[in-house]
């Protein structure tokens, strides 16, 4: 199998081709030519070939384990997303400074490429050009970039990557939000803009699947992901490495067109760009190519589209999936607060009395206390199946805001609450002290929910809409239940009127104190207009 190179010189020497006229056929295309590469070009290609292959091929056991354990007949969107979302992982140093802001794997891949390229050069003196390998390397890079950005794009097309703010977040003071949180909320409050960003990314990825539209796709990808990379640096978003991963791929794909584009746009010369076209004559290769291309498009454009739609409608990955007690939803003022029988009057400086209580539409209770708390600086992402581990509503929010997940025994009207932020160990991070969850650092804790109450609490696996159930969820929730990190917990009985406008909570708080809390619902008029394009069904 060979590769035909059409007009390899046109963009360099500016060959003028007579303009076609009515009644006069256009000039014939230049014959296929195989130009020898210079020694420098050959060495550079060998290094680049090894480098980009390392960058494009998954190397972690976790990725391959995920691939072989997927139930293809009962998929979750995250199954395909995790196939699409990977980057090179070679060796990470224990000292963060040595990891070069996360780019150490790139440096290591380049070092391997240089060493391998020099060895290749020493062993290969016969080949004077690598048109064939160059073509297939571009195929690998554009499909890798296309699949990866499509996985990203669908989380924006169906806006779940940056969720619409919860009531608890809407009630947070602006000054208590980190820069990262502010940016994510800025996008989250305008879902249709997020959809537009998704369309751009999907268009870029789709065009990379086809040779004739590769340049247009690479331009879109460079612009879109270049901006996202800068945003992540500016707002400390945490995914700058993965975003710039696609910038690198798009730049590599556009390198092929730099000279002809320069001649056309800058020198304003007639330009015919070079085209690499594989000569595939064997029938089995033709069939294999069609099957692989069709399968890739079918899986990552059609099937992933459907799975992401189901995720958006019933199981948005950054928001809890299941509804809370509908009677309790809303914002509340704390009208009365007793601790061990002693009335605690309202004071904005009090470090014990609750303020600004919110029951979300899912199973979360939030309230403020006037004391410093650990700050979660993650972006609330991940692949969590349990609602307690979906923490976007608390990440990047300071100001003493606490967020508790609850299991509700609706028969006896008891809430079993657990802090969504596990107890932290401290380590020195790039931006100061950063909390890090370490399951092994905490003693195992037994379930505080009695067996008789569990009989009245819904099953997390089946609580979701049947359309969104998957093998991943069926496996993931029992696995996450093994996580015994120590969490603060409370047991509170609730007594509410028919409309839920007046609620009395009694029981034990996280310090084992007896509490008596009276809540009165308040209606808050936000300047934001509620969007109809909000994920989840509650």
XYZ file of C-alpha atoms in Angstrom:
538
model
C 0.000 0.000 0.000
C 1.441 3.333 -1.050
C 0.589 6.999 -0.627
C 0.235 9.369 -3.554
C 1.550 12.900 -3.114
C -0.178 15.403 -5.401
C 1.494 18.768 -6.116
C 4.103 18.627 -3.351
C 5.931 21.657 -4.750
C 3.033 23.946 -5.597
C 2.867 25.718 -2.276
C 6.610 26.312 -2.246
C 7.284 27.653 -5.725
C 3.905 29.170 -6.434
C 3.233 27.321 -9.684
C 0.760 29.335 -11.712
C -2.001 27.319 -13.323
C -3.977 28.996 -16.127
C -7.466 29.967 -15.121
C -10.192 27.832 -16.686
C -12.560 29.612 -19.095
C -15.999 28.756 -20.481
C -15.596 26.159 -23.178
C -12.013 25.506 -22.209
C -11.227 22.651 -19.789
C -9.219 23.314 -16.686
C -5.573 22.303 -16.792
C -4.739 18.772 -15.758
C -3.526 18.182 -12.238
C 0.159 17.827 -11.712
C 1.434 14.256 -11.734
C 2.023 12.360 -8.538
C 5.522 12.979 -7.244
C 7.523 11.447 -4.412
C 10.015 14.049 -3.271
C 12.929 13.018 -1.106
C 13.062 14.566 2.356
C 16.099 16.277 3.768
C 18.061 14.591 6.544
C 16.675 17.114 9.055
C 13.099 16.440 7.972
C 13.591 12.694 8.318
C 15.025 12.954 11.833
C 12.303 15.397 12.915
C 9.604 13.097 11.555
C 10.977 10.040 13.337
C 10.992 11.902 16.643
C 7.522 13.326 16.023
C 6.139 9.942 14.996
C 7.195 8.256 18.245
C 6.122 11.254 20.334
C 2.612 11.499 18.891
C 2.031 7.761 18.981
C 2.827 7.830 22.712
C 0.484 10.809 23.116
C -2.345 9.058 21.257
C -2.219 5.536 22.663
C -3.634 4.832 26.159
C -0.975 3.408 28.456
C -2.741 2.954 31.812
C -4.086 -0.371 33.047
C -7.200 1.446 34.270
C -8.139 2.469 30.708
C -7.718 -1.039 29.323
C -9.569 -2.563 32.267
C -12.438 -0.148 31.642
C -12.491 -1.135 27.976
C -12.717 -4.875 28.583
C -15.203 -4.688 31.472
C -17.777 -2.486 29.772
C -21.213 -3.996 29.306
C -21.895 -2.818 25.754
C -25.545 -3.844 26.038
C -26.219 -1.727 29.135
C -24.052 1.362 28.711
C -23.704 4.482 30.780
C -22.514 7.643 29.006
C -19.382 7.626 31.168
C -18.327 4.269 29.723
C -17.764 5.815 26.294
C -16.598 9.131 27.737
C -13.797 7.386 29.629
C -12.713 5.639 26.432
C -12.558 9.010 24.687
C -10.966 10.890 27.584
C -7.381 9.914 28.275
C -3.969 11.501 28.040
C -0.449 10.101 28.374
C 0.515 8.888 31.821
C 4.139 7.833 32.137
C 5.637 8.857 35.474
C 4.607 11.415 38.095
C 7.026 12.719 40.694
C 6.135 12.912 44.362
C 7.339 16.521 44.455
C 4.686 18.637 42.632
C 7.274 21.142 41.360
C 8.912 18.423 39.280
C 5.670 17.701 37.445
C 5.861 21.018 35.574
C 2.224 22.041 36.147
C 1.123 18.610 34.909
C 3.151 18.599 31.689
C 5.815 16.159 32.875
C 4.289 13.322 30.820
C 4.703 15.430 27.672
C 8.353 16.025 28.476
C 8.879 12.324 29.124
C 7.121 11.399 25.872
C 9.311 13.871 23.976
C 12.444 12.451 25.601
C 11.412 8.947 24.527
C 10.690 10.310 21.054
C 14.126 11.906 20.772
C 15.948 8.798 21.937
C 13.816 6.521 19.769
C 14.114 8.856 16.779
C 17.907 8.920 16.993
C 18.054 5.117 17.249
C 15.670 4.880 14.287
C 17.929 7.224 12.315
C 20.994 5.122 13.078
C 19.245 1.960 11.898
C 17.427 3.335 8.839
C 19.559 4.786 6.071
C 17.518 3.596 3.092
C 14.221 5.485 3.375
C 14.462 8.982 1.940
C 10.858 9.950 2.665
C 7.996 8.840 4.909
C 4.899 9.984 3.034
C 3.068 6.776 3.879
C 3.841 6.854 7.615
C 3.121 10.587 7.707
C -0.341 10.017 6.268
C -1.201 7.316 8.810
C 0.228 9.336 11.677
C -2.116 12.163 10.718
C -4.993 9.665 10.658
C -4.147 8.501 14.194
C -3.849 12.073 15.500
C -7.029 13.377 13.892
C -9.121 10.428 15.089
C -7.665 10.696 18.572
C -8.409 14.420 18.661
C -11.837 13.943 17.095
C -12.983 11.261 19.523
C -11.626 13.144 22.525
C -13.196 16.494 21.744
C -16.542 14.913 20.851
C -16.618 13.376 24.330
C -16.074 16.867 25.741
C -18.520 18.483 23.343
C -21.525 16.385 24.295
C -21.206 17.428 27.961
C -21.749 20.989 26.739
C -24.302 20.295 24.021
C -26.400 18.824 26.832
C -25.244 21.295 29.489
C -24.045 19.174 32.391
C -20.351 20.073 32.516
C -21.138 23.462 34.061
C -24.447 23.012 35.886
C -26.992 25.719 36.587
C -26.301 26.910 40.166
C -28.125 25.244 43.032
C -30.081 27.287 45.578
C -27.258 26.950 48.073
C -24.765 28.394 45.595
C -27.156 31.183 44.593
C -27.314 32.154 48.264
C -23.523 32.255 48.650
C -21.758 35.608 48.855
C -19.839 36.481 45.696
C -16.682 37.081 47.706
C -16.856 33.512 49.063
C -16.491 31.957 45.598
C -13.149 30.960 44.129
C -12.152 32.258 40.687
C -12.686 28.802 39.219
C -16.191 28.582 40.676
C -17.089 32.013 39.358
C -16.106 31.094 35.811
C -17.982 27.793 35.871
C -21.068 29.541 37.196
C -20.787 32.272 34.558
C -21.136 29.593 31.906
C -23.647 27.556 33.921
C -26.174 30.387 34.210
C -26.387 30.696 30.411
C -26.952 27.100 29.230
C -27.494 28.120 25.609
C -23.988 29.565 25.469
C -22.717 26.264 26.820
C -24.670 24.521 24.055
C -23.007 26.786 21.477
C -19.567 25.825 22.814
C -20.587 22.198 22.517
C -21.654 22.666 18.904
C -18.260 24.171 18.072
C -16.398 21.280 19.695
C -18.625 18.666 18.056
C -18.219 20.321 14.660
C -14.443 20.308 15.085
C -14.392 16.662 16.103
C -16.701 15.565 13.309
C -14.650 17.339 10.636
C -11.500 15.621 11.885
C -13.028 12.270 10.917
C -12.798 13.232 7.246
C -9.578 13.992 5.382
C -11.061 16.758 3.222
C -12.344 18.748 6.210
C -9.389 18.129 8.545
C -7.987 21.645 8.142
C -11.301 23.296 9.036
C -11.717 20.999 12.035
C -8.177 21.707 13.211
C -8.734 25.471 12.972
C -11.922 25.211 15.070
C -10.180 22.960 17.558
C -7.188 25.273 17.897
C -9.391 28.315 18.508
C -11.838 26.659 20.905
C -9.358 24.691 22.997
C -6.755 27.443 22.914
C -9.281 29.679 24.639
C -10.218 26.939 27.134
C -6.555 26.337 27.941
C -6.008 30.010 28.708
C -9.205 30.164 30.771
C -8.012 27.254 32.893
C -4.694 28.963 33.544
C -6.390 32.284 34.325
C -9.115 30.855 36.598
C -7.103 27.941 38.003
C -9.548 25.545 36.399
C -7.380 22.464 36.730
C -7.828 20.970 33.241
C -5.282 23.093 31.367
C -3.174 20.040 30.523
C -6.011 18.118 28.897
C -7.262 21.195 27.037
C -3.800 21.984 25.665
C -3.516 18.321 24.653
C -5.983 19.123 21.850
C -4.233 22.382 21.054
C -1.089 20.342 20.424
C -2.930 17.939 18.111
C -4.606 20.715 16.152
C -1.260 22.508 15.724
C 0.306 19.300 14.405
C -2.515 18.826 11.890
C -2.286 22.455 10.752
C 1.489 22.259 10.280
C 0.805 20.439 7.035
C -0.971 23.542 5.693
C 1.212 26.327 7.067
C 3.212 27.033 3.890
C 0.302 26.956 1.404
C -1.878 29.055 3.722
C 0.974 31.560 4.125
C 1.426 31.743 0.356
C -2.298 32.153 -0.221
C -3.178 34.657 2.507
C 0.059 36.570 3.039
C 1.834 36.428 -0.330
C -1.492 36.331 -2.216
C -0.158 33.774 -4.642
C -2.023 31.046 -6.450
C -1.530 27.954 -4.316
C -2.350 24.288 -4.726
C -1.723 22.553 -1.415
C -0.167 19.099 -1.280
C -2.512 16.188 -0.721
C -1.586 12.800 0.701
C -3.915 10.129 -0.668
C -3.485 6.461 0.281
C -3.688 3.918 -2.481
C -5.785 1.139 -0.974
C -6.412 -1.561 -3.534
C -6.889 -4.730 -1.502
C -10.544 -5.498 -0.892
C -10.040 -6.514 2.750
C -8.327 -3.201 3.496
C -11.160 -1.279 1.877
C -13.745 -3.201 3.906
C -11.724 -2.790 7.112
C -11.424 0.959 6.563
C -15.168 1.353 5.973
C -16.080 -0.784 8.999
C -13.701 1.066 11.348
C -14.754 4.502 10.148
C -18.457 3.678 10.297
C -18.074 2.058 13.713
C -16.196 5.044 15.127
C -18.778 7.519 13.861
C -21.650 5.304 15.006
C -20.273 4.865 18.514
C -18.935 8.346 19.258
C -21.430 10.481 17.353
C -24.690 8.533 17.361
C -24.558 6.258 20.381
C -22.758 8.705 22.655
C -25.283 11.370 21.640
C -28.128 9.190 22.912
C -26.327 8.203 26.117
C -25.469 11.827 26.884
C -29.084 12.845 26.303
C -30.220 10.222 28.821
C -27.567 11.455 31.246
C -28.718 15.056 30.844
C -32.351 14.188 31.386
C -32.110 11.726 34.269
C -28.572 11.483 35.668
C -26.429 14.635 35.204
C -22.991 13.610 36.320
C -22.134 16.679 38.419
C -25.532 16.928 40.086
C -27.185 14.381 42.342
C -29.437 12.197 40.233
C -32.329 11.473 42.578
C -34.894 13.835 44.037
C -35.120 14.914 47.645
C -38.237 15.139 49.795
C -40.444 17.404 47.682
C -42.295 18.793 50.687
C -39.073 20.287 52.067
C -37.629 22.035 49.014
C -36.831 25.715 49.240
C -35.011 28.489 51.116
C -35.587 28.911 54.850
C -34.883 31.372 57.618
C -33.964 29.920 60.990
C -36.660 31.299 63.266
C -35.607 29.400 66.376
C -32.463 27.466 67.280
C -31.957 25.546 70.529
C -28.795 23.691 71.477
C -29.139 21.191 74.352
C -32.312 22.984 75.393
C -30.715 26.437 75.439
C -32.069 29.046 73.046
C -29.387 30.548 70.803
C -30.522 33.992 69.612
C -29.695 35.130 66.105
C -26.311 36.731 65.619
C -24.386 36.919 62.340
C -21.213 36.282 64.378
C -22.432 33.114 66.079
C -20.339 30.053 65.160
C -22.982 27.469 66.101
C -26.376 28.780 65.028
C -27.476 27.833 61.527
C -28.200 30.510 58.954
C -29.588 30.481 55.423
C -30.923 26.921 55.289
C -31.760 25.372 51.922
C -33.305 22.060 50.951
C -32.339 21.443 47.336
C -34.547 19.656 44.815
C -32.212 16.694 45.268
C -31.144 15.131 48.586
C -29.012 17.969 49.931
C -29.396 20.232 52.966
C -27.180 23.322 53.056
C -26.701 25.926 55.751
C -24.153 28.531 56.823
C -22.227 28.796 60.088
C -19.855 31.569 61.049
C -16.632 29.610 61.250
C -13.920 28.612 58.764
C -14.263 25.265 57.031
C -12.080 23.247 54.704
C -12.350 24.434 51.118
C -12.766 21.879 48.337
C -10.872 23.157 45.290
C -11.787 20.370 42.888
C -14.135 21.134 40.005
C -16.813 18.757 41.229
C -16.301 16.352 38.357
C -15.381 12.716 38.333
C -17.323 9.554 37.706
C -19.241 9.247 40.964
C -22.441 7.204 40.881
C -23.585 8.010 44.427
C -25.214 11.376 45.052
C -23.119 11.952 48.168
C -19.984 11.961 46.024
C -21.309 14.479 43.478
C -20.009 17.628 45.065
C -20.207 20.447 42.525
C -22.588 22.323 44.844
C -19.890 22.660 47.516
C -16.641 22.952 45.536
C -15.061 26.385 45.472
C -17.548 27.830 48.001
C -16.169 29.264 51.246
C -17.885 31.340 53.916
C -18.793 28.550 56.327
C -21.230 26.832 53.990
C -21.935 23.217 54.842
C -23.597 20.725 52.534
C -25.125 17.500 53.818
C -26.473 14.581 51.795
C -29.470 12.883 53.355
C -31.230 9.543 53.220
C -34.890 10.045 54.082
C -37.021 7.626 56.039
C -40.290 9.144 54.834
C -42.368 6.720 56.912
C -40.988 7.874 60.268
C -39.978 11.298 58.891
C -36.318 11.064 59.803
C -33.352 12.416 57.845
C -29.997 10.637 58.082
C -27.485 13.272 57.001
C -23.808 12.983 56.083
C -21.412 15.815 55.314
C -20.611 15.750 51.593
C -17.066 16.827 52.424
C -15.170 13.985 54.170
C -12.710 14.777 56.916
C -9.517 16.127 55.406
C -5.833 15.646 55.907
C -3.683 18.642 55.113
C -0.905 18.902 52.586
C 0.962 21.777 51.055
C -0.485 22.508 47.606
C 0.433 24.788 44.720
C -1.888 27.475 46.029
C -1.417 26.896 49.754
C -3.133 24.302 51.923
C -5.361 22.119 49.871
C -7.586 19.414 51.276
C -6.937 15.904 50.068
C -9.260 12.975 50.686
C -7.404 9.908 51.856
C -9.608 6.980 52.717
C -6.750 5.139 54.412
C -6.041 8.000 56.830
C -9.354 7.666 58.668
C -10.713 4.915 60.854
C -13.486 2.873 59.320
C -16.914 3.985 60.472
C -19.981 1.826 60.667
C -23.279 2.865 59.159
C -25.225 5.065 61.544
C -28.556 4.215 59.905
C -30.460 1.504 61.791
C -31.594 -1.566 59.871
C -35.272 -0.840 60.470
C -34.856 2.619 58.925
C -33.011 1.242 55.896
C -36.126 -0.732 55.043
C -37.925 2.587 54.497
C -35.118 4.241 52.526
C -35.066 3.876 48.769
C -32.424 1.813 47.034
C -29.861 4.100 45.398
C -29.346 1.776 42.456
C -32.994 1.639 41.427
C -34.033 5.116 42.614
C -33.115 6.593 39.247
C -35.423 6.582 36.229
C -35.305 3.142 34.527
C -34.175 4.735 31.254
C -30.893 5.783 32.883
C -30.036 2.570 34.724
C -26.835 0.930 33.607
C -24.314 -1.723 34.525
C -21.904 1.028 35.538
C -24.386 2.323 38.100
C -25.220 -1.178 39.350
C -21.521 -1.860 39.892
C -20.466 1.626 40.931
C -22.831 2.286 43.835
C -21.940 -0.898 45.804
C -18.265 -0.140 45.147
C -18.603 3.433 46.430
C -20.462 2.170 49.496
C -17.187 0.511 50.522
C -15.695 3.981 50.962
C -15.610 4.408 54.740
C -13.982 7.823 54.978
C -15.115 9.496 58.144
C -17.896 12.012 57.584
C -19.745 14.194 60.041
C -23.330 13.010 60.339
C -26.618 14.026 61.915
C -29.950 12.356 62.613
C -32.864 14.773 62.471
C -36.582 14.151 62.631
C -38.668 16.549 60.588
C -42.200 17.763 61.088
C -43.583 19.969 58.324
C -46.955 21.440 57.517
C -48.717 20.413 54.323
C -46.926 22.976 52.161
C -43.544 22.648 53.841
C -43.496 26.364 54.640
C -42.905 25.662 58.338
C -40.536 22.882 59.424
C -39.322 21.732 62.826
C -36.116 19.697 62.971
C -35.183 17.824 66.145
C -32.434 15.350 66.918
C -28.640 15.136 67.118
C -26.224 17.374 65.234
C -22.733 16.344 64.116
C -21.330 17.088 67.614
C -23.949 14.852 69.282
C -25.740 17.883 70.686
C -29.506 17.926 70.982
C -30.908 20.487 68.547
C -34.310 22.007 68.024
C -34.545 24.066 64.836
C -37.542 25.933 63.465
C -37.438 26.846 59.765
C -39.765 29.174 57.893
C -39.689 29.210 54.122
C -38.845 32.466 52.376
C -39.416 33.298 48.730
C -36.381 34.915 47.190
C -36.578 36.747 43.900
C -33.344 36.255 41.994
C -32.246 38.508 39.190
C -31.506 35.394 37.150
C -34.319 34.051 35.030
C -34.828 30.339 35.478
C -33.660 28.467 32.415
C -35.763 25.734 30.862
C -32.590 23.983 29.760
C -31.658 22.556 33.147
C -30.423 19.020 33.653
C -32.099 16.372 35.763
C -35.612 15.231 36.521
C -36.640 15.900 40.098
